[in-house]
Coordinates of C-alpha atoms in Angstrom, one line a residue:
Chain G
X151 CA -8.2 35.4 -9.6
X152 CA -11.5 34.3 -8.2
X153 CA -12.6 33.5 -12.0
X154 CA -9.7 31.3 -12.4
X155 CA -10.7 29.6 -9.0
X156 CA -13.4 28.6 -10.1
X157 CA -12.9 27.3 -13.1
X158 CA -10.5 25.3 -11.1
X159 CA -13.4 24.1 -9.1
X160 CA -15.8 23.3 -11.9
X161 CA -13.1 21.4 -13.7
X162 CA -12.8 19.1 -10.6
X163 CA -16.1 17.9 -10.5
X164 CA -16.2 15.8 -13.0
X165 CA -13.0 14.2 -11.3
X166 CA -14.4 13.5 -8.0
X167 CA -17.6 12.0 -10.1
X168 CA -15.5 9.4 -12.1
X169 CA -13.1 8.9 -9.1
X170 CA -16.6 8.0 -6.8
X171 CA -17.9 6.2 -9.0
X172 CA -15.2 3.8 -9.8
X173 CA -14.2 3.6 -6.3
X174 CA -18.3 2.8 -5.7
X175 CA -18.1 0.1 -8.6
X176 CA -15.2 -1.6 -7.1
X177 CA -16.3 -1.8 -3.5
X178 CA -20.2 -3.1 -4.9
X179 CA -18.2 -5.5 -6.9
X180 CA -15.8 -7.1 -3.9
X181 CA -18.3 -8.5 -2.1
X182 CA -22.4 -9.4 -0.7
X183 CA -23.1 -6.2 2.0
X184 CA -25.1 -8.9 3.7
X185 CA -22.6 -11.8 4.2
X186 CA -22.3 -10.8 7.6
X187 CA -26.2 -11.0 8.1
X188 CA -26.7 -14.2 5.8
X189 CA -24.1 -16.2 8.4
X190 CA -25.7 -15.6 11.1
X191 CA -27.1 -18.1 13.4
X192 CA -30.1 -18.4 13.5
X193 CA -30.2 -17.3 10.2
X194 CA -32.8 -14.3 10.0
X195 CA -36.2 -14.8 8.1
X196 CA -36.0 -14.1 4.5
X197 CA -38.0 -11.3 5.2
X198 CA -35.1 -9.4 6.9
X199 CA -32.7 -10.0 4.0
X200 CA -35.4 -8.4 2.1
X201 CA -35.5 -5.7 3.8
X202 CA -32.0 -4.9 4.5
X203 CA -31.6 -4.9 0.5
X204 CA -33.8 -2.5 -0.1
X205 CA -33.1 -0.2 3.1
X206 CA -29.8 -0.5 0.9
X207 CA -30.9 0.0 -2.5
X208 CA -29.6 -3.5 -3.4
X209 CA -32.5 -5.0 -5.8
X210 CA -31.7 -1.7 -8.1
X211 CA -28.8 -1.8 -10.9
X212 CA -25.4 -0.6 -9.8
X213 CA -25.8 2.4 -11.9
X214 CA -29.1 3.7 -10.3
X215 CA -27.7 2.9 -6.7
X216 CA -24.8 5.1 -7.9
X217 CA -27.3 7.5 -9.1
X218 CA -29.3 7.7 -6.0
X219 CA -25.8 8.6 -4.0
X220 CA -24.9 11.3 -6.2
X221 CA -27.7 13.2 -6.5
X222 CA -28.4 12.1 -2.5
X223 CA -24.8 14.1 -1.4
X224 CA -26.2 17.4 -2.9
X225 CA -29.1 16.9 -0.7
X226 CA -26.7 15.9 1.9
X227 CA -27.7 12.6 2.0
X228 CA -25.0 9.8 2.0
X229 CA -27.1 7.1 1.7
X230 CA -27.7 4.1 3.8
X231 CA -24.9 2.4 5.3
X232 CA -24.3 -2.0 5.6
X233 CA -23.3 -0.5 9.9
X234 CA -27.2 0.1 10.2
X235 CA -26.8 1.9 13.5
X236 CA -24.5 4.7 11.0
X237 CA -25.6 7.6 9.6
X238 CA -22.7 8.2 7.0
X239 CA -23.2 12.1 6.8
X240 CA -22.9 12.7 10.2
X241 CA -20.1 10.1 11.0
X242 CA -18.2 10.9 8.6
X243 CA -17.7 14.7 9.5
X244 CA -16.8 13.3 13.0
X245 CA -14.1 11.4 11.7
X246 CA -12.9 13.7 9.2
X247 CA -12.5 16.3 12.4
X248 CA -10.8 13.9 14.5
X249 CA -8.1 13.0 11.5
X250 CA -7.8 17.0 10.3
X251 CA -6.3 17.8 14.0
X252 CA -3.6 15.0 13.6
X253 CA -3.3 16.3 10.0
X254 CA -3.3 20.1 10.7
X255 CA -0.4 19.9 13.7
X256 CA 1.2 17.1 12.0
X257 CA 2.2 19.4 8.8
X258 CA 2.7 22.4 10.9
X259 CA 5.2 20.6 12.7
X260 CA 6.6 18.8 9.9
X261 CA 6.8 22.3 8.0
X262 CA 8.4 24.5 11.1
X263 CA 11.4 21.3 11.1
X264 CA 11.9 21.5 7.7
X265 CA 12.5 24.5 7.0
X266 CA 14.8 25.3 10.1
X267 CA 16.8 22.0 8.9
X268 CA 16.6 22.9 5.5
X269 CA 18.0 26.5 5.6
X270 CA 20.5 25.1 8.1
X271 CA 21.8 22.5 6.1
X272 CA 22.0 24.4 2.8
X273 CA 24.0 27.5 4.6
X274 CA 26.1 25.0 6.3
X275 CA 26.3 22.4 3.0
X276 CA 28.7 19.6 3.4
X277 CA 29.2 20.4 7.4
X278 CA 28.9 17.8 9.9
X279 CA 25.8 19.1 10.7
X280 CA 24.4 18.7 7.2
X281 CA 25.4 15.3 6.8
X282 CA 23.6 14.1 10.0
X283 CA 21.0 15.9 8.5
X284 CA 21.2 14.6 5.3
X285 CA 21.4 10.7 7.3
X286 CA 18.6 11.0 9.3
X287 CA 16.4 12.5 6.2
X288 CA 17.1 9.5 3.7
X289 CA 16.6 7.1 6.4
X290 CA 13.1 8.4 7.4
X291 CA 12.4 8.2 3.5
X292 CA 13.3 4.9 3.6
X293 CA 11.3 4.1 6.9
X294 CA 7.5 2.5 6.9
X295 CA 5.4 4.9 9.0
X296 CA 3.4 1.8 10.6
X297 CA 7.0 0.7 11.8
X298 CA 8.4 3.5 13.4
X299 CA 4.5 4.2 14.7
X300 CA 4.4 1.1 16.8
X301 CA 8.0 1.7 17.8
X302 CA 6.9 4.9 18.6
X303 CA 4.1 3.7 20.8
X304 CA 6.2 1.3 22.3
X305 CA 8.9 3.9 23.5
X306 CA 5.6 6.4 25.1
X307 CA 4.9 3.1 26.9
X308 CA 8.0 2.9 28.1
X309 CA 8.2 6.3 28.8
X310 CA 5.4 5.9 31.1
X311 CA 6.5 2.9 33.1
X312 CA 9.6 4.7 33.7
X313 CA 7.6 7.8 34.9
X314 CA 4.8 5.8 36.9
X315 CA 2.6 8.0 35.5
X316 CA 0.2 8.1 32.2
X317 CA 1.7 11.3 30.4
X318 CA 1.7 9.7 26.7
X319 CA -1.6 8.0 25.7
X320 CA -0.7 5.2 23.4
X321 CA -4.1 4.2 22.2
X322 CA -7.2 6.2 20.9
X323 CA -7.9 9.7 20.2
X324 CA -9.2 10.6 23.5
X325 CA -10.5 9.2 26.7
X326 CA -13.8 7.8 26.8
X327 CA -14.7 9.9 30.5
X328 CA -12.2 13.0 31.3
X329 CA -13.0 14.2 35.2
X330 CA -13.2 18.0 35.7
X331 CA -14.2 20.4 33.2
X332 CA -13.0 21.6 30.1
X333 CA -9.6 22.2 30.4
X334 CA -9.3 18.4 31.5
X335 CA -10.6 17.1 28.3
X336 CA -8.2 19.5 26.3
X337 CA -5.5 18.5 27.9
X338 CA -6.7 15.0 27.9
X339 CA -6.9 15.4 23.6
X340 CA -3.3 17.2 23.6
X341 CA -2.0 14.2 25.5
X342 CA -3.4 11.8 22.9
X343 CA -2.2 13.9 20.1
X344 CA 1.5 13.8 20.9
X345 CA 3.1 10.5 19.6
X346 CA 0.7 10.1 16.8
X347 CA 1.2 13.7 15.6
X348 CA 5.1 13.0 16.1
X349 CA 5.1 9.6 14.2
X350 CA 3.0 11.4 11.2
X351 CA 5.3 14.6 11.0
X352 CA 8.6 13.0 10.9
X353 CA 7.5 11.5 7.6
X354 CA 6.6 14.4 5.6
X355 CA 9.1 16.3 7.7
X356 CA 12.2 13.9 5.7
X357 CA 11.1 15.0 2.3
X358 CA 10.3 18.4 2.8
X359 CA 13.8 19.0 4.5
X360 CA 15.0 17.8 1.7
X361 CA 13.7 20.1 -1.2
X362 CA 13.7 22.6 1.1
X363 CA 17.6 22.5 1.5
X364 CA 17.7 22.0 -2.5
X365 CA 15.5 25.2 -2.9
X366 CA 17.7 27.2 -0.3
X367 CA 20.9 26.0 -1.9
X368 CA 19.6 27.2 -5.0
X369 CA 18.8 30.5 -3.9
X370 CA 21.7 31.0 -2.1
X371 CA 23.5 30.6 -5.5
X372 CA 21.7 33.9 -7.5
X373 CA 23.2 36.9 -8.2
X374 CA 21.3 38.9 -5.9
X375 CA 22.5 37.3 -3.0
X376 CA 25.4 37.4 -4.1
X377 CA 24.8 41.2 -4.8
X378 CA 23.7 41.8 -1.0
X379 CA 26.2 40.0 0.3
X380 CA 28.8 42.5 -1.6
X381 CA 26.9 45.4 -0.5
X382 CA 28.1 44.4 2.6
X383 CA 24.8 43.7 4.2
X384 CA 25.3 41.0 7.3
X385 CA 25.1 37.8 6.7
X386 CA 22.0 37.0 8.7
X387 CA 20.1 39.6 7.2
X388 CA 20.7 38.7 3.7
X389 CA 20.1 34.8 4.6
X390 CA 16.3 35.7 6.3
X391 CA 15.4 38.5 4.1
X392 CA 16.6 37.9 0.9
X393 CA 17.1 34.0 0.9
X394 CA 14.9 32.5 2.8
X395 CA 12.1 34.1 1.6
X396 CA 12.6 33.4 -2.1
X397 CA 13.1 29.8 -1.1
X398 CA 10.2 29.2 0.8
X399 CA 7.8 29.6 -2.4
X400 CA 8.5 26.0 -4.0
X401 CA 7.4 24.1 -0.5
X402 CA 4.2 25.6 -0.5
X403 CA 3.7 23.7 -3.8
X404 CA 5.3 20.3 -2.4
X405 CA 3.3 20.6 0.7
X406 CA 0.0 21.0 -1.0
X407 CA 1.3 17.8 -3.7
X408 CA 2.1 15.5 -0.3
X409 CA -1.2 16.2 0.9
X410 CA -2.9 12.9 -0.7
X411 CA 0.5 11.0 1.4
X412 CA -0.4 12.1 4.9
X413 CA -3.8 11.5 4.2
X414 CA -2.7 8.1 3.4
X415 CA 0.3 7.9 6.6
X416 CA -2.6 9.2 8.7
X417 CA -4.6 5.9 7.7
X418 CA -1.4 4.1 8.9
X419 CA -1.2 6.4 11.9
X420 CA -4.6 6.1 12.8
X421 CA -3.9 2.6 12.9
X422 CA -1.6 1.8 15.2
X423 CA -2.8 3.9 17.7
X424 CA -6.1 3.2 17.6
X425 CA -8.1 6.6 16.8
X426 CA -11.2 6.2 15.5
X427 CA -10.9 8.7 12.8
X428 CA -11.7 9.1 9.0
X429 CA -8.8 6.5 8.5
X430 CA -10.8 3.6 10.6
X431 CA -14.0 4.3 9.2
X432 CA -12.3 3.6 5.8
X433 CA -10.6 0.4 6.8
X434 CA -14.4 -1.0 8.5
X435 CA -16.5 0.3 5.7
X436 CA -14.1 -1.6 3.3
X437 CA -14.7 -4.6 4.9
X438 CA -17.9 -4.3 5.3
X439 CA -18.5 -4.0 1.7
X440 CA -20.0 -0.4 2.2
X441 CA -20.1 1.0 -1.1
X442 CA -21.4 3.8 0.1
X443 CA -19.6 5.0 3.2
X444 CA -16.2 4.5 0.9
X445 CA -17.8 6.7 -1.9
X446 CA -18.7 9.1 0.8
X447 CA -14.9 9.2 2.1
X448 CA -13.6 9.2 -0.8
X449 CA -15.5 12.5 -1.8
X450 CA -14.5 14.1 1.0
X451 CA -10.8 13.3 0.9
X452 CA -10.7 14.2 -2.6
X453 CA -12.4 17.4 -2.5
X454 CA -9.8 18.4 0.4
X455 CA -7.3 17.3 -1.6
X456 CA -8.1 19.3 -4.7
X457 CA -9.0 22.3 -2.3
X458 CA -6.3 22.5 -0.5
X459 CA -4.0 22.2 -4.3
X460 CA -6.1 25.1 -5.6
X461 CA -5.0 27.3 -2.1
X462 CA -1.6 26.2 -3.1
X463 CA -1.7 27.5 -6.6
X464 CA -3.6 30.4 -5.3
X465 CA -0.9 31.3 -2.9
X466 CA 1.7 30.7 -4.6
X467 CA 0.7 33.3 -7.3
X468 CA 0.6 36.1 -4.3
X469 CA 3.7 35.0 -3.0
X470 CA 5.4 34.8 -6.7
X471 CA 4.4 38.1 -8.2
X472 CA 6.0 36.8 -12.0
X473 CA 2.5 34.4 -11.8
X474 CA -0.4 35.3 -12.6
X475 CA -3.5 33.4 -13.2
X476 CA -5.8 34.9 -16.2
Chain D
X141 CA 56.7 10.2 -27.1
X142 CA 55.4 6.9 -28.2
X143 CA 52.1 7.4 -30.5
X144 CA 49.9 5.2 -28.2
X145 CA 49.9 7.7 -25.6
X146 CA 48.4 10.3 -27.3
X147 CA 45.3 8.0 -28.2
X148 CA 42.5 8.8 -26.6
X149 CA 40.3 5.9 -25.7
X150 CA 36.7 6.0 -27.3
X151 CA 33.9 5.6 -24.6
X152 CA 30.6 4.8 -25.5
X153 CA 27.6 6.4 -23.2
X154 CA 27.0 3.8 -21.3
X155 CA 30.3 3.4 -20.2
X156 CA 30.7 6.7 -19.4
X157 CA 27.7 6.5 -17.4
X158 CA 29.0 3.0 -15.4
X159 CA 31.7 5.3 -14.7
X160 CA 30.5 8.4 -13.0
X161 CA 28.0 5.5 -11.2
X162 CA 31.1 4.0 -9.9
X163 CA 32.4 6.5 -8.8
X164 CA 29.5 7.2 -6.4
X165 CA 30.6 6.0 -3.2
X166 CA 27.8 5.3 -1.3
X167 CA 25.8 4.3 -4.7
X168 CA 28.2 1.6 -5.2
X169 CA 27.9 0.4 -1.5
X170 CA 24.3 0.5 -1.6
X171 CA 24.5 -1.7 -4.8
X172 CA 26.1 -4.5 -3.1
X173 CA 24.3 -4.3 0.0
X174 CA 20.9 -4.5 -2.1
X175 CA 22.2 -7.4 -4.3
X176 CA 23.5 -9.1 -1.4
X177 CA 20.0 -9.1 0.0
X178 CA 18.0 -9.7 -3.2
X179 CA 20.7 -13.1 -3.4
X180 CA 20.2 -13.8 0.0
X181 CA 16.3 -13.6 -0.1
X182 CA 16.1 -15.5 -3.7
X183 CA 18.8 -18.0 -3.7
X184 CA 19.0 -18.3 0.5
X185 CA 15.4 -18.8 1.0
X186 CA 15.6 -21.7 -1.2
X187 CA 18.5 -23.0 0.1
X188 CA 17.9 -22.5 4.0
X189 CA 16.8 -25.5 6.0
X190 CA 13.4 -24.3 7.0
X191 CA 10.2 -22.8 4.6
X192 CA 7.6 -20.4 5.2
X193 CA 5.0 -23.1 6.4
X194 CA 7.3 -25.2 8.6
X195 CA 6.3 -25.6 12.3
X196 CA 9.6 -26.3 14.1
X197 CA 8.9 -27.6 17.7
X198 CA 11.2 -24.3 18.8
X199 CA 8.4 -21.7 19.5
X200 CA 9.1 -18.2 20.0
X201 CA 12.8 -18.5 20.9
X202 CA 15.1 -15.8 20.5
X203 CA 17.7 -15.8 17.8
X204 CA 20.6 -18.5 17.8
X205 CA 22.3 -20.5 15.1
X206 CA 19.8 -23.0 14.7
X207 CA 17.0 -19.7 14.0
X208 CA 19.3 -16.7 12.9
X209 CA 16.2 -13.9 13.6
X210 CA 14.2 -16.4 16.4
X211 CA 10.9 -18.0 16.1
X212 CA 7.2 -17.0 16.5
X213 CA 4.6 -18.2 18.6
X214 CA 3.7 -21.0 16.1
X215 CA 7.2 -22.2 16.0
X216 CA 8.0 -20.6 12.4
X217 CA 11.3 -20.0 11.7
X218 CA 11.3 -16.0 11.6
X219 CA 14.4 -16.7 9.0
X220 CA 12.9 -18.2 6.8
X221 CA 9.8 -15.6 6.6
X222 CA 11.7 -12.4 6.1
X223 CA 13.5 -14.2 3.0
X224 CA 10.1 -15.3 1.5
X225 CA 8.6 -11.8 2.8
X226 CA 11.5 -10.1 0.9
X227 CA 11.1 -12.2 -2.1
X228 CA 7.4 -11.1 -2.3
X229 CA 8.1 -7.7 -1.5
X230 CA 10.8 -6.9 -3.6
X231 CA 8.9 -8.9 -6.5
X232 CA 5.8 -6.6 -6.5
X233 CA 8.0 -3.4 -6.1
X234 CA 9.7 -4.0 -8.9
X235 CA 7.0 -5.3 -11.3
X236 CA 4.8 -2.6 -10.0
X237 CA 7.3 0.1 -10.4
X238 CA 8.3 -1.2 -13.8
X239 CA 4.7 -2.0 -15.4
X240 CA 4.3 1.9 -13.9
X241 CA 7.1 3.1 -15.4
X242 CA 6.3 1.7 -18.9
X243 CA 2.7 2.9 -19.1
X244 CA 3.5 6.3 -17.7
X245 CA 5.7 6.9 -20.2
X246 CA 4.4 6.0 -23.3
X247 CA 1.4 7.9 -21.8
X248 CA 3.3 11.1 -20.7
X249 CA 5.4 10.9 -24.0
X250 CA 2.4 10.5 -26.1
X251 CA 0.5 13.7 -24.4
X252 CA 3.4 15.6 -24.8
X253 CA 4.6 15.3 -28.1
X254 CA 1.2 15.6 -29.7
X255 CA 0.5 18.1 -27.2
X256 CA -2.6 20.3 -27.5
X257 CA -7.0 18.7 -26.6
X258 CA -5.1 15.2 -26.7
X259 CA -2.4 16.3 -24.2
X260 CA -5.1 18.2 -22.3
X261 CA -7.5 15.0 -22.0
X262 CA -4.6 12.7 -21.2
X263 CA -3.1 14.2 -18.3
X264 CA -6.5 15.7 -16.9
X265 CA -7.0 11.2 -16.6
X266 CA -3.6 11.4 -14.9
X267 CA -4.3 14.3 -12.3
X268 CA -7.2 12.5 -11.7
X269 CA -5.3 9.9 -10.6
X270 CA -3.0 12.1 -8.5
X271 CA -5.9 13.5 -6.5
X272 CA -6.7 10.3 -4.8
X273 CA -4.9 9.0 -1.9
X274 CA -3.4 6.2 -3.0
X275 CA -3.4 3.9 0.2
X276 CA -7.1 4.9 0.3
X277 CA -7.4 3.4 -3.1
X278 CA -5.0 0.7 -3.4
X279 CA -7.2 -1.0 -0.3
X280 CA -10.2 -0.8 -2.1
X281 CA -8.6 -2.2 -5.2
X282 CA -6.7 -4.7 -2.7
X283 CA -9.9 -6.0 -1.0
X284 CA -11.9 -6.3 -4.5
X285 CA -8.6 -8.4 -6.0
X286 CA -7.7 -10.3 -3.5
X287 CA -4.1 -11.0 -2.0
X288 CA -2.1 -12.3 -4.6
X289 CA 1.4 -10.8 -5.5
X290 CA 1.0 -9.9 -8.9
X291 CA -2.6 -8.4 -8.8
X292 CA -1.3 -6.1 -5.6
X293 CA 1.9 -5.1 -8.2
X294 CA -1.0 -4.1 -11.0
X295 CA -2.7 -2.0 -8.1
X296 CA 0.4 -0.2 -7.3
X297 CA 1.2 0.4 -10.9
X298 CA -2.6 1.0 -11.5
X299 CA -1.6 4.2 -9.2
X300 CA 2.2 5.4 -10.4
X301 CA 1.7 5.4 -13.9
X302 CA -0.1 8.9 -13.5
X303 CA 3.2 10.4 -11.6
X304 CA 5.6 8.8 -14.4
X305 CA 3.6 10.1 -17.3
X306 CA 3.9 13.6 -15.5
X307 CA 7.7 13.0 -15.4
X308 CA 7.6 11.8 -19.0
X309 CA 5.7 14.2 -20.7
X310 CA 7.7 17.3 -19.1
X311 CA 10.8 16.2 -20.3
X312 CA 9.1 15.0 -23.6
X313 CA 7.8 18.9 -23.9
X314 CA 11.4 20.1 -23.3
X315 CA 12.5 18.1 -26.3
X316 CA 10.3 18.2 -28.5
X317 CA 11.5 21.6 -30.0
X318 CA 15.0 20.2 -30.3
X319 CA 16.4 20.1 -33.4
X320 CA 17.0 16.7 -33.9
X321 CA 13.5 16.3 -33.4
X322 CA 13.1 18.8 -36.7
X323 CA 15.6 16.8 -38.3
X324 CA 14.1 13.2 -37.9
X325 CA 11.1 15.1 -39.1
X326 CA 12.7 16.3 -42.0
X327 CA 13.8 12.9 -43.0
X328 CA 10.3 11.8 -42.9
X329 CA 10.3 9.9 -39.5
X330 CA 6.6 8.7 -37.8
X331 CA 5.1 10.1 -35.1
X332 CA 5.9 6.7 -33.4
X333 CA 9.6 6.3 -34.6
X334 CA 10.1 9.6 -33.5
X335 CA 8.4 9.5 -29.9
X336 CA 9.8 5.5 -29.4
X337 CA 13.5 5.9 -30.9
X338 CA 14.3 9.5 -30.1
X339 CA 12.7 11.3 -27.8
X340 CA 12.2 8.1 -25.3
X341 CA 16.0 7.2 -25.3
X342 CA 16.9 11.2 -25.0
X343 CA 14.4 11.1 -21.4
X344 CA 15.9 7.4 -20.6
X345 CA 18.2 9.1 -18.0
X346 CA 15.3 10.8 -16.0
X347 CA 12.7 8.4 -16.5
X348 CA 15.2 5.2 -15.0
X349 CA 16.0 7.5 -12.3
X350 CA 12.4 7.9 -11.4
X351 CA 11.5 4.1 -11.7
X352 CA 14.5 3.5 -9.4
X353 CA 12.9 5.6 -6.6
X354 CA 9.6 4.3 -7.6
X355 CA 10.5 0.8 -6.3
X356 CA 11.9 2.2 -3.2
X357 CA 8.2 4.2 -3.1
X358 CA 5.9 0.9 -4.4
X359 CA 7.8 -1.4 -1.5
X360 CA 6.8 1.5 1.4
X361 CA 3.5 1.4 -0.2
X362 CA 2.8 -2.7 -0.2
X363 CA 4.1 -2.8 3.0
X364 CA 1.5 -0.1 4.4
X365 CA -1.0 -2.0 2.0
X366 CA 0.0 -5.9 3.9
X367 CA 0.1 -4.1 7.2
X368 CA -3.4 -3.1 7.2
X369 CA -4.5 -6.4 5.8
X370 CA -4.9 -5.4 1.7
X371 CA -2.4 -6.4 0.8
X372 CA -0.4 -10.0 0.8
X373 CA -2.5 -12.4 2.3
X374 CA -1.5 -15.6 4.9
X375 CA -0.4 -18.4 4.3
X376 CA 1.5 -16.1 2.0
X377 CA 3.6 -13.5 3.4
X378 CA 5.8 -10.1 3.3
X379 CA 7.5 -7.7 5.1
X380 CA 4.5 -5.6 5.9
X381 CA 2.5 -8.5 7.0
X382 CA 5.4 -9.7 9.3
X383 CA 5.6 -6.4 10.8
X384 CA 1.9 -6.1 11.5
X385 CA 1.8 -10.0 13.0
X386 CA 4.3 -9.1 15.7
X387 CA 3.3 -5.4 16.2
X388 CA 2.1 -6.2 19.8
X389 CA 5.6 -8.5 20.6
X390 CA 7.8 -5.4 20.2
X391 CA 8.5 -6.0 24.0
X392 CA 8.7 -9.5 24.4
X393 CA 9.6 -10.6 21.1
X394 CA 11.2 -7.9 19.4
X395 CA 12.9 -10.1 16.3
X396 CA 9.8 -10.6 15.1
X397 CA 9.5 -7.1 15.1
X398 CA 12.8 -5.5 13.8
X399 CA 13.9 -8.1 11.8
X400 CA 11.3 -7.5 8.8
X401 CA 11.2 -3.5 10.2
X402 CA 15.2 -3.6 9.2
X403 CA 15.0 -5.3 6.2
X404 CA 12.5 -3.0 4.7
X405 CA 14.5 0.2 5.8
X406 CA 17.4 -1.1 4.3
X407 CA 15.9 -2.0 0.8
X408 CA 13.9 1.4 0.7
X409 CA 17.3 3.0 1.5
X410 CA 19.6 1.4 -0.7
X411 CA 17.3 2.0 -3.7
X412 CA 17.0 5.7 -3.0
X413 CA 20.8 6.1 -2.8
X414 CA 21.2 4.1 -5.9
X415 CA 18.5 6.4 -7.4
X416 CA 20.8 9.3 -6.0
X417 CA 24.0 7.7 -7.4
X418 CA 22.2 7.1 -11.2
X419 CA 21.1 10.8 -11.2
X420 CA 24.2 12.1 -10.7
X421 CA 25.9 9.5 -13.4
X422 CA 23.1 10.0 -15.8
X423 CA 23.1 14.1 -15.8
X424 CA 26.1 15.4 -14.5
X425 CA 24.7 18.9 -14.9
X426 CA 22.6 18.3 -12.1
X427 CA 25.3 17.3 -9.6
X428 CA 26.8 20.7 -7.5
X429 CA 30.0 18.7 -6.3
X430 CA 32.5 18.0 -9.0
X431 CA 33.8 14.0 -8.4

């Protein structure tokens, strides 16, 4: 299994190189990173522009720039940023930590809800509960994430107004200044997380609960579940010990496959709640035509997705003994 | 008993599918609603007294007979804007899904049919695309290519074809070993003929269902992209852009925010239901409930 994992990771390296290369070229060709500097009033001296172009390696051909970047990455250097005050490596690390906090909690919440709702829907198939859950499942599947997030944000603001106290934060990932020690900072961060987490979680939840329902139904129709019931085991025991255990396995793969969509959802959610996370970093960098920053962003996001998918495949083999990786 | 009562009407495959689809109540309702919406957007938008760019003297008025969806701060008629946004959003999603489906089907069917090294190489490329967070790549491409609607459709197609290719390959892999393919080979049919005349038509059910759902996914991607400012750009508009412009006005001028949002939801919802109906109609074995 270790050999399999190593091989999969090695196969992913060319994927990462090609993906970052394409994005690097696209961003480099889309505009002049110095345009902001050039349109400044009074115009900066030509010498400054020259220095800046040299700092960004713009005096070298595109391929050479990419080569510099990709070799630099292996030494922990993510290249110079168009925004001269920003060092891409540490900034990316900080931004992704903020975003992963959001994604992690949202995924756990979505999974827990999806399993619960999916299983209840399947066990009580074609009941009023099932139809209600199905209705909301379809509704959330059709809802644009940004629209729902904005709506939830407004609901949060009115909630604060009713309570007369800032309970739910609707802007930013944390307060700039928090009085009181560590505990106060933790509650501050948590307070900022509530609404964005719900926004992000509900969207994945919709698809996953539909999937969990189908998977549970499939298991409920198998012979071994019927046998367990026929043996006289209690319904609850059969549902949890026999059916649910097996029905959970396919969800592992679906969760992993959806990670890209969740990262996309996080970009939108961060934009609505004005978080300074990885999503806003990406959008800023694209607007600045900052090829190094965008390529760095994609490298980390894609690596994360690849590792997560690999972990899911390995976990699948652990959970389902019929699958072996040679 | 007269003879004719014993005669059985012969039905073609298409008739059978249409019959099963018509019995799917939710899918039929969805189809009617969606067609009405499309008609409203493309014909109504053309007949409506205001156009997208018109500045009316009424600024920020709530819905009325003159302005069914109200107006924004500059005096634009929101009804005209939502209809134009619907045209653009549906146009992008349909074109994007269509191109993705054609390219993905050819790609996946070819890979699945030939198998071996070609299959590995082709599917590795598809996997490469699937590894990417779509919205991020779409934003990069959208920023580079500019805001014309067919280029955004191309961006969407450029990402989702890989997803279609996986589905098409899966179906073709299972069909490849069937007797009818062997028979076609035996009478000397070429590879291209087997792929396009035997395999693809048999995989068409899954592909059509997939394409339908893809339109709904594409609408959501396009609106998100336009919301972030990397999709459709002013002076043209899309449903996502309208929501984006209205996001600070939810409380004060809710009509600006809710109408485009509800249009997106209704479009995506009805398309998903139609996809469900098509799935049941095209592949009766998958339906658990007998209708």
